[in-house]
PDB file of C-alpha atoms in Angstrom:
ATOM      1  CA  MET A   1     -10.668 -22.749  19.337  1.00  0.00           C
ATOM      2  CA  ASP A   2     -10.531 -20.266  22.210  1.00  0.00           C
ATOM      3  CA  LYS A   3     -13.715 -18.324  22.886  1.00  0.00           C
ATOM      4  CA  ARG A   4     -12.011 -15.012  22.190  1.00  0.00           C
ATOM      5  CA  GLU A   5     -10.249 -16.224  19.055  1.00  0.00           C
ATOM      6  CA  ILE A   6     -11.261 -15.136  15.562  1.00  0.00           C
ATOM      7  CA  GLU A   7     -10.301 -17.139  12.489  1.00  0.00           C
ATOM      8  CA  VAL A   8     -10.896 -16.144   8.890  1.00  0.00           C
ATOM      9  CA  ASP A   9     -10.041 -18.471   6.040  1.00  0.00           C
ATOM     10  CA  ILE A  10     -10.629 -17.113   2.548  1.00  0.00           C
ATOM     11  CA  LYS A  11      -9.631 -17.930  -1.025  1.00  0.00           C
ATOM     12  CA  VAL A  12      -9.806 -15.371  -3.799  1.00  0.00           C
ATOM     13  CA  PRO A  13      -8.814 -15.413  -7.473  1.00  0.00           C
ATOM     14  CA  ASN A  14      -5.253 -14.302  -8.194  1.00  0.00           C
ATOM     15  CA  GLN A  15      -6.347 -10.767  -9.196  1.00  0.00           C
ATOM     16  CA  THR A  16      -5.659  -7.317  -7.762  1.00  0.00           C
ATOM     17  CA  ARG A  17      -9.371  -6.376  -7.888  1.00  0.00           C
ATOM     18  CA  TYR A  18      -9.813  -8.401  -4.681  1.00  0.00           C
ATOM     19  CA  LEU A  19      -7.242  -6.389  -2.708  1.00  0.00           C
ATOM     20  CA  SER A  20      -9.820  -3.981  -1.298  1.00  0.00           C
ATOM     21  CA  LEU A  21     -12.081  -6.850  -0.185  1.00  0.00           C
ATOM     22  CA  ILE A  22      -9.263  -8.546   1.744  1.00  0.00           C
ATOM     23  CA  GLY A  23      -8.023  -5.231   3.151  1.00  0.00           C
ATOM     24  CA  ARG A  24     -11.535  -4.363   4.346  1.00  0.00           C
ATOM     25  CA  ILE A  25     -11.887  -7.721   6.099  1.00  0.00           C
ATOM     26  CA  GLY A  26      -8.570  -7.071   7.866  1.00  0.00           C
ATOM     27  CA  GLU A  27      -9.726  -3.622   8.997  1.00  0.00           C
ATOM     28  CA  ASP A  28     -13.036  -4.970  10.288  1.00  0.00           C
ATOM     29  CA  ILE A  29     -11.234  -7.645  12.302  1.00  0.00           C
ATOM     30  CA  ALA A  30      -8.988  -5.006  13.935  1.00  0.00           C
ATOM     31  CA  LYS A  31     -12.075  -3.115  15.038  1.00  0.00           C
ATOM     32  CA  GLU A  32     -13.371  -6.213  16.857  1.00  0.00           C
ATOM     33  CA  LEU A  33     -10.371  -6.293  19.207  1.00  0.00           C
ATOM     34  CA  ASP A  34     -12.024  -4.930  22.347  1.00  0.00           C
ATOM     35  CA  LYS A  35      -8.962  -5.505  24.517  1.00  0.00           C
ATOM     36  CA  TYR A  36      -6.429  -3.854  22.240  1.00  0.00           C
ATOM     37  CA  SER A  37      -5.041  -0.864  24.106  1.00  0.00           C
ATOM     38  CA  GLY A  38      -3.278   0.845  21.183  1.00  0.00           C
ATOM     39  CA  ASP A  39      -4.786   2.970  18.429  1.00  0.00           C
ATOM     40  CA  ARG A  40      -7.265   0.675  16.719  1.00  0.00           C
ATOM     41  CA  GLU A  41      -7.534   2.848  13.593  1.00  0.00           C
ATOM     42  CA  THR A  42      -3.768   2.577  13.079  1.00  0.00           C
ATOM     43  CA  LEU A  43      -3.824  -1.175  13.700  1.00  0.00           C
ATOM     44  CA  ALA A  44      -6.677  -1.492  11.173  1.00  0.00           C
ATOM     45  CA  TYR A  45      -4.629   0.382   8.575  1.00  0.00           C
ATOM     46  CA  HIS A  46      -1.564  -1.754   9.264  1.00  0.00           C
ATOM     47  CA  ILE A  47      -3.511  -5.018   8.910  1.00  0.00           C
ATOM     48  CA  ASN A  48      -5.070  -3.727   5.690  1.00  0.00           C
ATOM     49  CA  LEU A  49      -1.591  -2.818   4.422  1.00  0.00           C
ATOM     50  CA  VAL A  50       0.212  -6.068   5.261  1.00  0.00           C
ATOM     51  CA  LEU A  51      -2.650  -8.097   3.769  1.00  0.00           C
ATOM     52  CA  THR A  52      -2.563  -5.948   0.626  1.00  0.00           C
ATOM     53  CA  GLU A  53       1.227  -6.189   0.294  1.00  0.00           C
ATOM     54  CA  ALA A  54       1.270  -9.939   0.951  1.00  0.00           C
ATOM     55  CA  MET A  55      -1.518 -10.547  -1.550  1.00  0.00           C
ATOM     56  CA  VAL A  56       0.142  -8.411  -4.241  1.00  0.00           C
ATOM     57  CA  ASN A  57       3.327 -10.317  -3.589  1.00  0.00           C
ATOM     58  CA  ALA A  58       1.508 -13.612  -4.109  1.00  0.00           C
ATOM     59  CA  ILE A  59      -0.276 -12.371  -7.243  1.00  0.00           C
ATOM     60  CA  LYS A  60       2.617 -10.712  -9.026  1.00  0.00           C
ATOM     61  CA  HIS A  61       5.703 -12.533  -7.895  1.00  0.00           C
ATOM     62  CA  ALA A  62       4.720 -15.936  -6.605  1.00  0.00           C
ATOM     63  CA  ASN A  63       1.800 -16.775  -8.906  1.00  0.00           C
ATOM     64  CA  ALA A  64       3.296 -14.786 -11.806  1.00  0.00           C
ATOM     65  CA  GLY A  65       0.067 -12.942 -12.540  1.00  0.00           C
ATOM     66  CA  ASP A  66      -1.876 -16.048 -13.588  1.00  0.00           C
ATOM     67  CA  PRO A  67      -5.583 -15.097 -13.054  1.00  0.00           C
ATOM     68  CA  ASP A  68      -6.663 -18.746 -12.889  1.00  0.00           C
ATOM     69  CA  LYS A  69      -4.639 -19.394  -9.746  1.00  0.00           C
ATOM     70  CA  THR A  70      -5.901 -18.558  -6.270  1.00  0.00           C
ATOM     71  CA  VAL A  71      -4.541 -16.810  -3.214  1.00  0.00           C
ATOM     72  CA  HIS A  72      -5.426 -18.405   0.106  1.00  0.00           C
ATOM     73  CA  ILE A  73      -5.438 -16.156   3.166  1.00  0.00           C
ATOM     74  CA  PHE A  74      -5.739 -17.326   6.731  1.00  0.00           C
ATOM     75  CA  ILE A  75      -6.061 -14.860   9.609  1.00  0.00           C
ATOM     76  CA  ASN A  76      -6.010 -15.882  13.255  1.00  0.00           C
ATOM     77  CA  ILE A  77      -6.380 -13.271  15.944  1.00  0.00           C
ATOM     78  CA  THR A  78      -6.415 -13.520  19.723  1.00  0.00           C
ATOM     79  CA  ASP A  79      -6.080 -10.915  22.458  1.00  0.00           C
ATOM     80  CA  ASN A  80      -2.319 -11.436  22.330  1.00  0.00           C
ATOM     81  CA  GLU A  81      -1.386 -11.991  18.719  1.00  0.00           C
ATOM     82  CA  LEU A  82      -2.307 -11.452  15.096  1.00  0.00           C
ATOM     83  CA  PHE A  83      -1.196 -14.291  12.833  1.00  0.00           C
ATOM     84  CA  ILE A  84      -1.589 -14.062   9.060  1.00  0.00           C
ATOM     85  CA  ARG A  85      -0.665 -16.696   6.500  1.00  0.00           C
ATOM     86  CA  VAL A  86      -0.866 -16.017   2.759  1.00  0.00           C
ATOM     87  CA  TYR A  87      -0.519 -19.102   0.563  1.00  0.00           C
ATOM     88  CA  ASP A  88       0.348 -19.076  -3.107  1.00  0.00           C
ATOM     89  CA  ASN A  89       0.878 -21.935  -5.541  1.00  0.00           C
ATOM     90  CA  GLY A  90       3.571 -20.343  -7.640  1.00  0.00           C
ATOM     91  CA  GLN A  91       7.330 -20.708  -7.971  1.00  0.00           C
ATOM     92  CA  GLY A  92       8.132 -18.674  -4.892  1.00  0.00           C
ATOM     93  CA  PHE A  93      11.197 -16.562  -4.134  1.00  0.00           C
ATOM     94  CA  ASP A  94      13.868 -16.134  -1.481  1.00  0.00           C
ATOM     95  CA  ILE A  95      12.593 -13.512   0.963  1.00  0.00           C
ATOM     96  CA  ASN A  96      16.036 -13.183   2.549  1.00  0.00           C
ATOM     97  CA  ALA A  97      17.511 -12.195  -0.810  1.00  0.00           C
ATOM     98  CA  ILE A  98      15.310  -9.085  -0.931  1.00  0.00           C
ATOM     99  CA  PRO A  99      17.387  -6.155   0.316  1.00  0.00           C
ATOM    100  CA  PRO A 100      15.882  -3.331   2.364  1.00  0.00           C
ATOM    101  CA  PRO A 101      15.182  -0.248   0.239  1.00  0.00           C
ATOM    102  CA  ASP A 102      18.121   2.061  -0.370  1.00  0.00           C
ATOM    103  CA  PHE A 103      16.724   5.377   0.865  1.00  0.00           C
ATOM    104  CA  THR A 104      19.353   7.304  -1.080  1.00  0.00           C
ATOM    105  CA  GLN A 105      18.028   5.889  -4.364  1.00  0.00           C
ATOM    106  CA  LEU A 106      14.579   6.761  -5.641  1.00  0.00           C
ATOM    107  CA  GLU A 107      13.186   3.463  -6.906  1.00  0.00           C
ATOM    108  CA  ASP A 108       9.585   2.878  -8.042  1.00  0.00           C
ATOM    109  CA  ARG A 109       9.529  -0.591  -6.497  1.00  0.00           C
ATOM    110  CA  GLY A 110      10.886  -2.625  -3.617  1.00  0.00           C
ATOM    111  CA  ARG A 111       9.001  -1.260  -0.592  1.00  0.00           C
ATOM    112  CA  GLY A 112       6.378  -4.014  -0.098  1.00  0.00           C
ATOM    113  CA  ILE A 113       8.386  -6.519   1.944  1.00  0.00           C
ATOM    114  CA  PHE A 114      10.025  -3.628   3.813  1.00  0.00           C
ATOM    115  CA  LEU A 115       6.587  -2.358   4.891  1.00  0.00           C
ATOM    116  CA  ILE A 116       5.546  -5.831   6.034  1.00  0.00           C
ATOM    117  CA  ARG A 117       8.776  -6.271   8.002  1.00  0.00           C
ATOM    118  CA  SER A 118       8.380  -2.800   9.546  1.00  0.00           C
ATOM    119  CA  LEU A 119       4.840  -3.400  10.765  1.00  0.00           C
ATOM    120  CA  MET A 120       5.012  -7.046  11.862  1.00  0.00           C
ATOM    121  CA  ASP A 121       7.148  -8.724  14.535  1.00  0.00           C
ATOM    122  CA  PHE A 122       7.909 -11.939  12.660  1.00  0.00           C
ATOM    123  CA  VAL A 123       7.932 -12.591   8.897  1.00  0.00           C
ATOM    124  CA  SER A 124       8.900 -15.758   7.032  1.00  0.00           C
ATOM    125  CA  TYR A 125       8.328 -17.216   3.567  1.00  0.00           C
ATOM    126  CA  ARG A 126       8.750 -20.927   3.033  1.00  0.00           C
ATOM    127  CA  LYS A 127       7.787 -23.818   0.791  1.00  0.00           C
ATOM    128  CA  VAL A 128       4.794 -25.984   1.667  1.00  0.00           C
ATOM    129  CA  CYS A 129       3.459 -29.063  -0.156  1.00  0.00           C
ATOM    130  CA  ASP A 130       1.933 -27.389  -3.251  1.00  0.00           C
ATOM    131  CA  GLY A 131       3.345 -23.887  -3.079  1.00  0.00           C
ATOM    132  CA  ASN A 132       4.589 -21.385  -0.533  1.00  0.00           C
ATOM    133  CA  VAL A 133       3.354 -19.550   2.535  1.00  0.00           C
ATOM    134  CA  LEU A 134       4.160 -16.062   3.779  1.00  0.00           C
ATOM    135  CA  GLU A 135       3.707 -16.021   7.555  1.00  0.00           C
ATOM    136  CA  MET A 136       3.420 -12.824   9.553  1.00  0.00           C
ATOM    137  CA  ARG A 137       2.913 -12.393  13.290  1.00  0.00           C
ATOM    138  CA  LYS A 138       2.292  -9.317  15.387  1.00  0.00           C
ATOM    139  CA  ARG A 139       2.103  -9.109  19.165  1.00  0.00           C
ATOM    140  CA  LEU A 140      -0.897  -7.126  20.308  1.00  0.00           C
ATOM    141  CA  HIS A 141       0.299  -6.369  23.851  1.00  0.00           C
TER     142      HIS A 141
ATOM    143  CA  MET B   1      -9.507   4.823 -11.869  1.00  0.00           C
ATOM    144  CA  ASN B   2     -11.392   8.008 -11.081  1.00  0.00           C
ATOM    145  CA  LEU B   3      -9.171  11.063 -11.593  1.00  0.00           C
ATOM    146  CA  LYS B   4     -10.424  14.646 -11.823  1.00  0.00           C
ATOM    147  CA  ILE B   5      -8.044  16.921 -13.683  1.00  0.00           C
ATOM    148  CA  GLU B   6      -8.043  20.735 -13.521  1.00  0.00           C
ATOM    149  CA  LYS B   7      -5.597  23.354 -14.710  1.00  0.00           C
ATOM    150  CA  LYS B   8      -4.882  26.519 -12.728  1.00  0.00           C
ATOM    151  CA  ASN B   9      -2.172  29.007 -13.737  1.00  0.00           C
ATOM    152  CA  GLU B  10      -0.104  26.468 -15.689  1.00  0.00           C
ATOM    153  CA  ILE B  11      -0.372  23.920 -12.877  1.00  0.00           C
ATOM    154  CA  VAL B  12      -2.224  20.664 -13.563  1.00  0.00           C
ATOM    155  CA  ILE B  13      -4.080  19.406 -10.496  1.00  0.00           C
ATOM    156  CA  ILE B  14      -4.880  15.695 -10.391  1.00  0.00           C
ATOM    157  CA  TYR B  15      -7.541  14.958  -7.785  1.00  0.00           C
ATOM    158  CA  VAL B  16      -7.383  11.224  -7.014  1.00  0.00           C
ATOM    159  CA  LYS B  17     -11.061  10.417  -6.410  1.00  0.00           C
ATOM    160  CA  GLU B  18     -10.460   6.971  -4.957  1.00  0.00           C
ATOM    161  CA  GLU B  19     -10.469   5.638  -1.408  1.00  0.00           C
ATOM    162  CA  ARG B  20      -7.536   3.332  -2.165  1.00  0.00           C
ATOM    163  CA  LEU B  21      -4.391   3.970  -4.206  1.00  0.00           C
ATOM    164  CA  ASP B  22      -3.004   0.465  -4.528  1.00  0.00           C
ATOM    165  CA  ALA B  23      -1.596  -2.157  -6.899  1.00  0.00           C
ATOM    166  CA  HIS B  24      -4.998  -2.429  -8.595  1.00  0.00           C
ATOM    167  CA  ASN B  25      -5.300   1.190  -9.748  1.00  0.00           C
ATOM    168  CA  SER B  26      -1.972   3.015  -9.255  1.00  0.00           C
ATOM    169  CA  GLY B  27      -0.804   2.099 -12.781  1.00  0.00           C
ATOM    170  CA  ASP B  28      -3.528   4.412 -14.162  1.00  0.00           C
ATOM    171  CA  LEU B  29      -2.229   7.359 -12.139  1.00  0.00           C
ATOM    172  CA  LYS B  30       1.338   6.614 -13.236  1.00  0.00           C
ATOM    173  CA  THR B  31       0.283   6.515 -16.899  1.00  0.00           C
ATOM    174  CA  GLU B  32      -1.712   9.753 -16.585  1.00  0.00           C
ATOM    175  CA  MET B  33       1.203  11.652 -15.016  1.00  0.00           C
ATOM    176  CA  GLN B  34       3.533  10.325 -17.715  1.00  0.00           C
ATOM    177  CA  ARG B  35       1.093  11.432 -20.434  1.00  0.00           C
ATOM    178  CA  LEU B  36       0.795  14.936 -18.959  1.00  0.00           C
ATOM    179  CA  PHE B  37       4.567  15.435 -18.751  1.00  0.00           C
ATOM    180  CA  GLU B  38       5.087  14.066 -22.266  1.00  0.00           C
ATOM    181  CA  GLU B  39       2.433  16.465 -23.597  1.00  0.00           C
ATOM    182  CA  GLY B  40       4.356  19.393 -22.160  1.00  0.00           C
ATOM    183  CA  SER B  41       2.967  19.967 -18.671  1.00  0.00           C
ATOM    184  CA  LYS B  42       5.693  21.162 -16.323  1.00  0.00           C
ATOM    185  CA  ASN B  43       3.932  21.400 -12.975  1.00  0.00           C
ATOM    186  CA  ILE B  44       1.664  18.740 -11.513  1.00  0.00           C
ATOM    187  CA  LEU B  45      -0.053  18.761  -8.140  1.00  0.00           C
ATOM    188  CA  VAL B  46      -1.493  15.435  -6.973  1.00  0.00           C
ATOM    189  CA  ASP B  47      -4.263  15.993  -4.444  1.00  0.00           C
ATOM    190  CA  LEU B  48      -4.805  12.950  -2.226  1.00  0.00           C
ATOM    191  CA  HIS B  49      -7.665  14.310  -0.094  1.00  0.00           C
ATOM    192  CA  ASP B  50      -9.985  11.366  -0.854  1.00  0.00           C
ATOM    193  CA  VAL B  51      -7.303   8.669  -0.526  1.00  0.00           C
ATOM    194  CA  ARG B  52      -7.670   6.845   2.786  1.00  0.00           C
ATOM    195  CA  PHE B  53      -5.261   4.004   1.952  1.00  0.00           C
ATOM    196  CA  ILE B  54      -1.993   3.800   0.020  1.00  0.00           C
ATOM    197  CA  ASP B  55       0.252   0.769  -0.481  1.00  0.00           C
ATOM    198  CA  SER B  56       3.806   0.391  -1.832  1.00  0.00           C
ATOM    199  CA  SER B  57       2.496   0.374  -5.425  1.00  0.00           C
ATOM    200  CA  GLY B  58       0.697   3.683  -4.848  1.00  0.00           C
ATOM    201  CA  LEU B  59       3.861   5.172  -3.372  1.00  0.00           C
ATOM    202  CA  GLY B  60       5.810   3.750  -6.320  1.00  0.00           C
ATOM    203  CA  ALA B  61       3.480   5.395  -8.840  1.00  0.00           C
ATOM    204  CA  LEU B  62       4.054   8.781  -7.174  1.00  0.00           C
ATOM    205  CA  VAL B  63       7.825   8.196  -7.136  1.00  0.00           C
ATOM    206  CA  SER B  64       7.623   7.406 -10.843  1.00  0.00           C
ATOM    207  CA  GLY B  65       5.738  10.688 -11.410  1.00  0.00           C
ATOM    208  CA  PHE B  66       8.339  12.572  -9.381  1.00  0.00           C
ATOM    209  CA  LYS B  67      11.180  11.137 -11.478  1.00  0.00           C
ATOM    210  CA  ASN B  68       9.242  11.952 -14.656  1.00  0.00           C
ATOM    211  CA  ALA B  69       8.910  15.541 -13.429  1.00  0.00           C
ATOM    212  CA  ILE B  70      12.679  15.799 -12.923  1.00  0.00           C
ATOM    213  CA  SER B  71      13.454  14.359 -16.351  1.00  0.00           C
ATOM    214  CA  HIS B  72      11.040  16.863 -17.956  1.00  0.00           C
ATOM    215  CA  HIS B  73      12.471  19.769 -15.895  1.00  0.00           C
ATOM    216  CA  GLY B  74       9.167  20.094 -14.074  1.00  0.00           C
ATOM    217  CA  ASN B  75       7.728  19.718 -10.592  1.00  0.00           C
ATOM    218  CA  LEU B  76       5.434  17.238  -8.888  1.00  0.00           C
ATOM    219  CA  LYS B  77       4.023  18.126  -5.483  1.00  0.00           C
ATOM    220  CA  LEU B  78       1.409  16.592  -3.184  1.00  0.00           C
ATOM    221  CA  SER B  79      -1.404  18.017  -1.094  1.00  0.00           C
ATOM    222  CA  THR B  80      -4.011  17.140   1.552  1.00  0.00           C
ATOM    223  CA  LEU B  81      -2.742  13.763   2.748  1.00  0.00           C
ATOM    224  CA  GLN B  82      -4.798  11.943   5.375  1.00  0.00           C
ATOM    225  CA  THR B  83      -2.903  11.077   8.571  1.00  0.00           C
ATOM    226  CA  GLN B  84      -2.432   7.356   7.869  1.00  0.00           C
ATOM    227  CA  VAL B  85      -1.387   8.032   4.282  1.00  0.00           C
ATOM    228  CA  LYS B  86       1.173  10.596   5.475  1.00  0.00           C
ATOM    229  CA  SER B  87       2.567   8.047   7.934  1.00  0.00           C
ATOM    230  CA  MET B  88       3.361   5.713   5.004  1.00  0.00           C
ATOM    231  CA  PHE B  89       5.473   8.469   3.426  1.00  0.00           C
ATOM    232  CA  GLU B  90       7.282   8.848   6.753  1.00  0.00           C
ATOM    233  CA  LEU B  91       7.852   5.106   7.174  1.00  0.00           C
ATOM    234  CA  THR B  92       9.421   4.878   3.708  1.00  0.00           C
ATOM    235  CA  ARG B  93      11.287   8.242   4.151  1.00  0.00           C
ATOM    236  CA  LEU B  94       9.477   9.600   1.090  1.00  0.00           C
ATOM    237  CA  HIS B  95       8.322  12.652   3.079  1.00  0.00           C
ATOM    238  CA  ARG B  96      11.912  13.873   2.582  1.00  0.00           C
ATOM    239  CA  VAL B  97      11.554  13.551  -1.178  1.00  0.00           C
ATOM    240  CA  PHE B  98       8.151  15.087  -1.877  1.00  0.00           C
ATOM    241  CA  GLU B  99       6.977  18.587  -1.092  1.00  0.00           C
ATOM    242  CA  ILE B 100       3.755  17.888   0.807  1.00  0.00           C
ATOM    243  CA  TYR B 101       1.222  20.647   1.568  1.00  0.00           C
ATOM    244  CA  THR B 102      -1.722  20.582   3.930  1.00  0.00           C
ATOM    245  CA  SER B 103      -4.075  22.294   1.481  1.00  0.00           C
ATOM    246  CA  THR B 104      -4.484  22.528  -2.277  1.00  0.00           C
ATOM    247  CA  SER B 105      -4.289  26.336  -2.210  1.00  0.00           C
ATOM    248  CA  GLU B 106      -1.068  26.320  -0.174  1.00  0.00           C
ATOM    249  CA  ALA B 107       0.462  23.887  -2.663  1.00  0.00           C
ATOM    250  CA  LEU B 108      -0.596  26.071  -5.603  1.00  0.00           C
ATOM    251  CA  ASP B 109       1.075  29.095  -3.978  1.00  0.00           C
ATOM    252  CA  ASN B 110       4.353  27.199  -3.763  1.00  0.00           C
ATOM    253  CA  PHE B 111       5.024  26.260  -7.367  1.00  0.00           C
TER     254      PHE B 111
END
């Protein structure tokens, strides 16, 4: 591991009460990025948000709300890139089948993946051996 | 969820006394707004002064309240959004839907 690299690997129960814990960890990591030239408060918020959205996605859609399952989050951050992986062990879904929100319609739902796609440079969701992983990358320069 | 509710001149003010409005607690706000409209309230102001973080579920709860207001021939407006919270409304174009005021008193003057 590079000297300037930070890695966080955490597993939490499949419950929304842990959203604030994960979001807070994401914000604290953003504040450690000494070399980041942009607005660190905004970056902190964005990391908090994508982690929250990805975790909710895993809890509600992928793991179907089963509180006995776990969500596994892996964050890797260097001077150049933020890389987040959120693993679930549920049925999964087709991320490409999720349409962008229709701004002319006022829907209660359907903005989570849109927010992730808006704030990150690369997003994918694919099957792995015992579940699925949502991968998100953001360039920091 | 911690909500403080006040009534001023036929306007119900819901102060959201939480740092986060997210998938964990936004259902409570949605239910409370629904209850108020069903019990006959016509005008609701949601004050987000204390909310530092909102996610898509929080936005969705407010959209639900807004639609409830329309179906009950009422109004739902917002006040005192923090900068990052406001930027989420802009990103999702919801700033074009909601009337958003910089202070509680300004919002109350505009019902």
